[in-house]
Coordinates of C-alpha atoms in Angstrom, one line a residue:
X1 CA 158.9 134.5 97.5
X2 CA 162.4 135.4 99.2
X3 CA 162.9 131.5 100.1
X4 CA 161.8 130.1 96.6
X5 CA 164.2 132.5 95.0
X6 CA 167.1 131.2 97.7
X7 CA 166.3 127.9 97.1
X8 CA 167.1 128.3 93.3
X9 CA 170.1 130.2 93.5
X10 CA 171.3 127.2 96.0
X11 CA 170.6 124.6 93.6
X12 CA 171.7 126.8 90.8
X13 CA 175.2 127.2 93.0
X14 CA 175.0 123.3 93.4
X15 CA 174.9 122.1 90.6
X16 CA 178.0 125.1 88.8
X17 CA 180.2 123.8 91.1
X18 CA 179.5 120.1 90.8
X19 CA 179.9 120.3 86.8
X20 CA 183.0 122.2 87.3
X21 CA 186.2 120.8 86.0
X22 CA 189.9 122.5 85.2
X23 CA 189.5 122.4 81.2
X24 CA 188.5 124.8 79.0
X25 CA 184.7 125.1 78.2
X26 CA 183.4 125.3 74.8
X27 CA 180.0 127.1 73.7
X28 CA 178.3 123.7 73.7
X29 CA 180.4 122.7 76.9
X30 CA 179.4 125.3 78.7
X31 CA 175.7 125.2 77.7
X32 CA 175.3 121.5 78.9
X33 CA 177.3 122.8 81.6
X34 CA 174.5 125.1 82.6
X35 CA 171.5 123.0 81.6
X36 CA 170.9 120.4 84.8
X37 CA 172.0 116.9 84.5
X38 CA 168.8 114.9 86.4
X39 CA 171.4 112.9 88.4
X40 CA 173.7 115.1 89.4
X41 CA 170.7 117.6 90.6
X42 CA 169.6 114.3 92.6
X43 CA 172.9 113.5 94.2
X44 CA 173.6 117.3 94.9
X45 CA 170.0 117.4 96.2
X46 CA 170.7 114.4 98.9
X47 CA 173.6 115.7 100.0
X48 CA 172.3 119.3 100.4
X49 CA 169.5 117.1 102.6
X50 CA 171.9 115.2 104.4
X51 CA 173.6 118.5 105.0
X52 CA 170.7 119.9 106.6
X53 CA 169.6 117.0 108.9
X54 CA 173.5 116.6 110.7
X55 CA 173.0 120.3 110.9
X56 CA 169.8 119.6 112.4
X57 CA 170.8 117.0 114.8
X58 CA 173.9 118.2 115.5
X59 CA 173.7 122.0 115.8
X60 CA 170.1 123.2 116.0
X61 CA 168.9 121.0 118.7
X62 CA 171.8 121.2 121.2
X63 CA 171.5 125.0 120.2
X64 CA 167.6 124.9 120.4
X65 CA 168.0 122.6 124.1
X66 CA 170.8 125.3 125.1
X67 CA 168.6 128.4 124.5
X68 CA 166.0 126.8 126.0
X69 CA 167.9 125.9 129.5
X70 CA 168.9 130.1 129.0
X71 CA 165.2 131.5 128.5
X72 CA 164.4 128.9 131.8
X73 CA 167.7 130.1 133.9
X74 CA 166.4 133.9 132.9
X75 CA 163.3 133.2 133.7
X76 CA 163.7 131.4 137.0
X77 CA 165.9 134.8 138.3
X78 CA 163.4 137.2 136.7
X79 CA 160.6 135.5 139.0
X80 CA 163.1 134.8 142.0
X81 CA 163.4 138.5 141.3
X82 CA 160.2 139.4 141.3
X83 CA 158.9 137.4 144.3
X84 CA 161.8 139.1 146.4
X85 CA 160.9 142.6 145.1
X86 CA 157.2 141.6 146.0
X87 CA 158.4 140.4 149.4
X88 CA 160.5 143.6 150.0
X89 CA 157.4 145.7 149.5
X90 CA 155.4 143.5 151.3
X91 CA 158.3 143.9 154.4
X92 CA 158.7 147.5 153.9
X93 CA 154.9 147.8 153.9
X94 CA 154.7 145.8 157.1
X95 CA 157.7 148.4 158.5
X96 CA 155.7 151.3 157.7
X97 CA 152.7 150.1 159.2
X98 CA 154.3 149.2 162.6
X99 CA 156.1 152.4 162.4
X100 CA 152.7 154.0 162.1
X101 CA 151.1 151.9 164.1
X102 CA 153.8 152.7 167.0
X103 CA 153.4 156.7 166.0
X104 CA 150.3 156.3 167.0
X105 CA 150.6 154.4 170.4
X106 CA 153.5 156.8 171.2
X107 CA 151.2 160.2 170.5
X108 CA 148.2 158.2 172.9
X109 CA 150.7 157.4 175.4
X110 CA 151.9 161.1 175.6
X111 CA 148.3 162.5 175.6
X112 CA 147.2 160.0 177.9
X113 CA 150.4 161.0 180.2
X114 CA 149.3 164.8 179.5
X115 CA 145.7 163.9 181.0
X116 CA 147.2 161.9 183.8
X117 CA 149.5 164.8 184.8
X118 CA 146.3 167.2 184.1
X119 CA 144.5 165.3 186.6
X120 CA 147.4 164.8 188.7
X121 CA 147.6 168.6 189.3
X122 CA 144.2 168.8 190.0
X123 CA 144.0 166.3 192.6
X124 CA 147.4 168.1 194.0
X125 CA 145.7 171.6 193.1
X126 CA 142.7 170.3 195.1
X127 CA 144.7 168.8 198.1
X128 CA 146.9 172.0 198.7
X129 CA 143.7 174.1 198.7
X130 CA 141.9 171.7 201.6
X131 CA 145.0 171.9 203.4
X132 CA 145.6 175.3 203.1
X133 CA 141.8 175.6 203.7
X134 CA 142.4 173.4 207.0
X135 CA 145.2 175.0 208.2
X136 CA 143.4 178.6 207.9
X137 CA 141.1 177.4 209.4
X138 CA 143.2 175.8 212.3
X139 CA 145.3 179.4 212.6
X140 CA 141.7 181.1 212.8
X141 CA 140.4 178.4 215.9
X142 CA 144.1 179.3 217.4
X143 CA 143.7 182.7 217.1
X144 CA 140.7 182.3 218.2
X145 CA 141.8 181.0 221.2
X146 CA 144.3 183.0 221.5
X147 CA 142.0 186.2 221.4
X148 CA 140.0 183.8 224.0
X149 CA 142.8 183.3 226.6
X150 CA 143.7 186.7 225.9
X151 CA 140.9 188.2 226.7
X152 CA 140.8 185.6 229.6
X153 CA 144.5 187.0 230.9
X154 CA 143.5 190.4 230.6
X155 CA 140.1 189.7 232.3
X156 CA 142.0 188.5 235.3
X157 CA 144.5 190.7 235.1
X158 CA 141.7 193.6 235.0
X159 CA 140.3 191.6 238.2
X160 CA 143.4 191.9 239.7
X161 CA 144.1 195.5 239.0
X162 CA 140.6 196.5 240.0
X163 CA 140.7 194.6 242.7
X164 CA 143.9 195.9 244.3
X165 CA 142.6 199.3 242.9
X166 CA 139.1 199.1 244.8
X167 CA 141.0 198.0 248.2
X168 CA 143.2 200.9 247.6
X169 CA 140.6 203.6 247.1
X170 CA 138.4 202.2 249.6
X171 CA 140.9 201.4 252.1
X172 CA 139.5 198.4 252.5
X173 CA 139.3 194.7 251.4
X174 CA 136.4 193.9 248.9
X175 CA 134.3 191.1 249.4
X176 CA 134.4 188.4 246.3
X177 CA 130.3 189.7 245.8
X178 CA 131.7 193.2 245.7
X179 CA 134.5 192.0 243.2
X180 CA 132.2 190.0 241.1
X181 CA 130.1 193.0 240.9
X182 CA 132.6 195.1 240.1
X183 CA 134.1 193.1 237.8
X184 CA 130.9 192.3 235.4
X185 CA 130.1 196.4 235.9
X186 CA 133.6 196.7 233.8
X187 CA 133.4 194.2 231.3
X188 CA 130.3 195.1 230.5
X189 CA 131.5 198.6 230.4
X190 CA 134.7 197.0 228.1
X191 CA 132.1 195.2 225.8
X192 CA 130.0 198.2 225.2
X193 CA 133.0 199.9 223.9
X194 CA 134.0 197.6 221.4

């Protein structure tokens, strides 16, 4: 409705300022003025079509090829954009991942140094104690011995005192039977007591 009504103001336009002239219009001047003359309509007509085509040609295609080459250009660096923001998140995914993924190596690699060093100790734990256990067990044989070649040294010297004692009291020297006698009699006497 809007472009029929445009189209007839255009021609109605056309055609007032095609019949236009500088003299004075009469009534009947100005009424054959307004009524359309067939031929000038038609010549108005073609060169309102003319119009339109070298328009066409001249300015709507370029115009049309030039927004054309635009919507591509802002096309091609909206999906340049897009592929890069995809490729970002896909990076930054990978990133996070790895970071993950080396998060959790790192916390295995502590707990598996926490077990090593847990069983480390132990083993050290369990070395110190058979050594410890060893060497008690050495200062007991060497005390042992001790208490042996004590008791040895204390034996002879008990032999010896007897002995020089018995010679004494009996004014006399004692045989090696007498002092072997004598000798068990007291140690046997000196075990009892203990």
């Amino acid at each position: 409705m809007k472009k029929a009504n445009l189209i007839s103001i255009l021609i109605l336009s056309s055609v007032l300022l095609t019949s236009c002239s500088d003299a004075p219009i009469s009534g009947d001047d100005f009424i054959s003025k307004i009524s359309p003359n067939l031929w000038d309509f038609l010549a108005v007509f073609a060169a309102f079509i003319v119009l339109i085509l070298i328009v066409f040609f001249f300015g709507y295609k370029p115009i049309k090829k030039l927004l054309q080459k635009r919507r591509d250009y802002v096309e091609g660096k909206i999906n340049n954009a897009e592929q890069r923001e995809n490729k970002s998140k896909q990076i930054l995914s990978d990133a996070e991942k790895v970071l993950s993924d080396s998060k959790k190596e790192a916390i295995e690699i502590v707990e598996q140094a926490k077990n090593d060093a847990l069983k480390q100790k132990e083993i050290i734990l369990n070395q110190a104690k058979e050594e410890t256990k060893i060497e008690k067990q050495k200062l007991k044989n060497e005390i042992a011995q001790e208490i042996e070649s004590s008791k040895d040294e204390i034996h002879h010297q008990i032999v010896d005192v007897a002995l020089s004692a018995s010679e004494k009291v009996l004014n006399r020297e004692v045989s090696k039977e007498d002092n072997s006698r004598l000798v068990d009699e007291f140690i046997k006497s000196l075990d009892k007591d203990e």
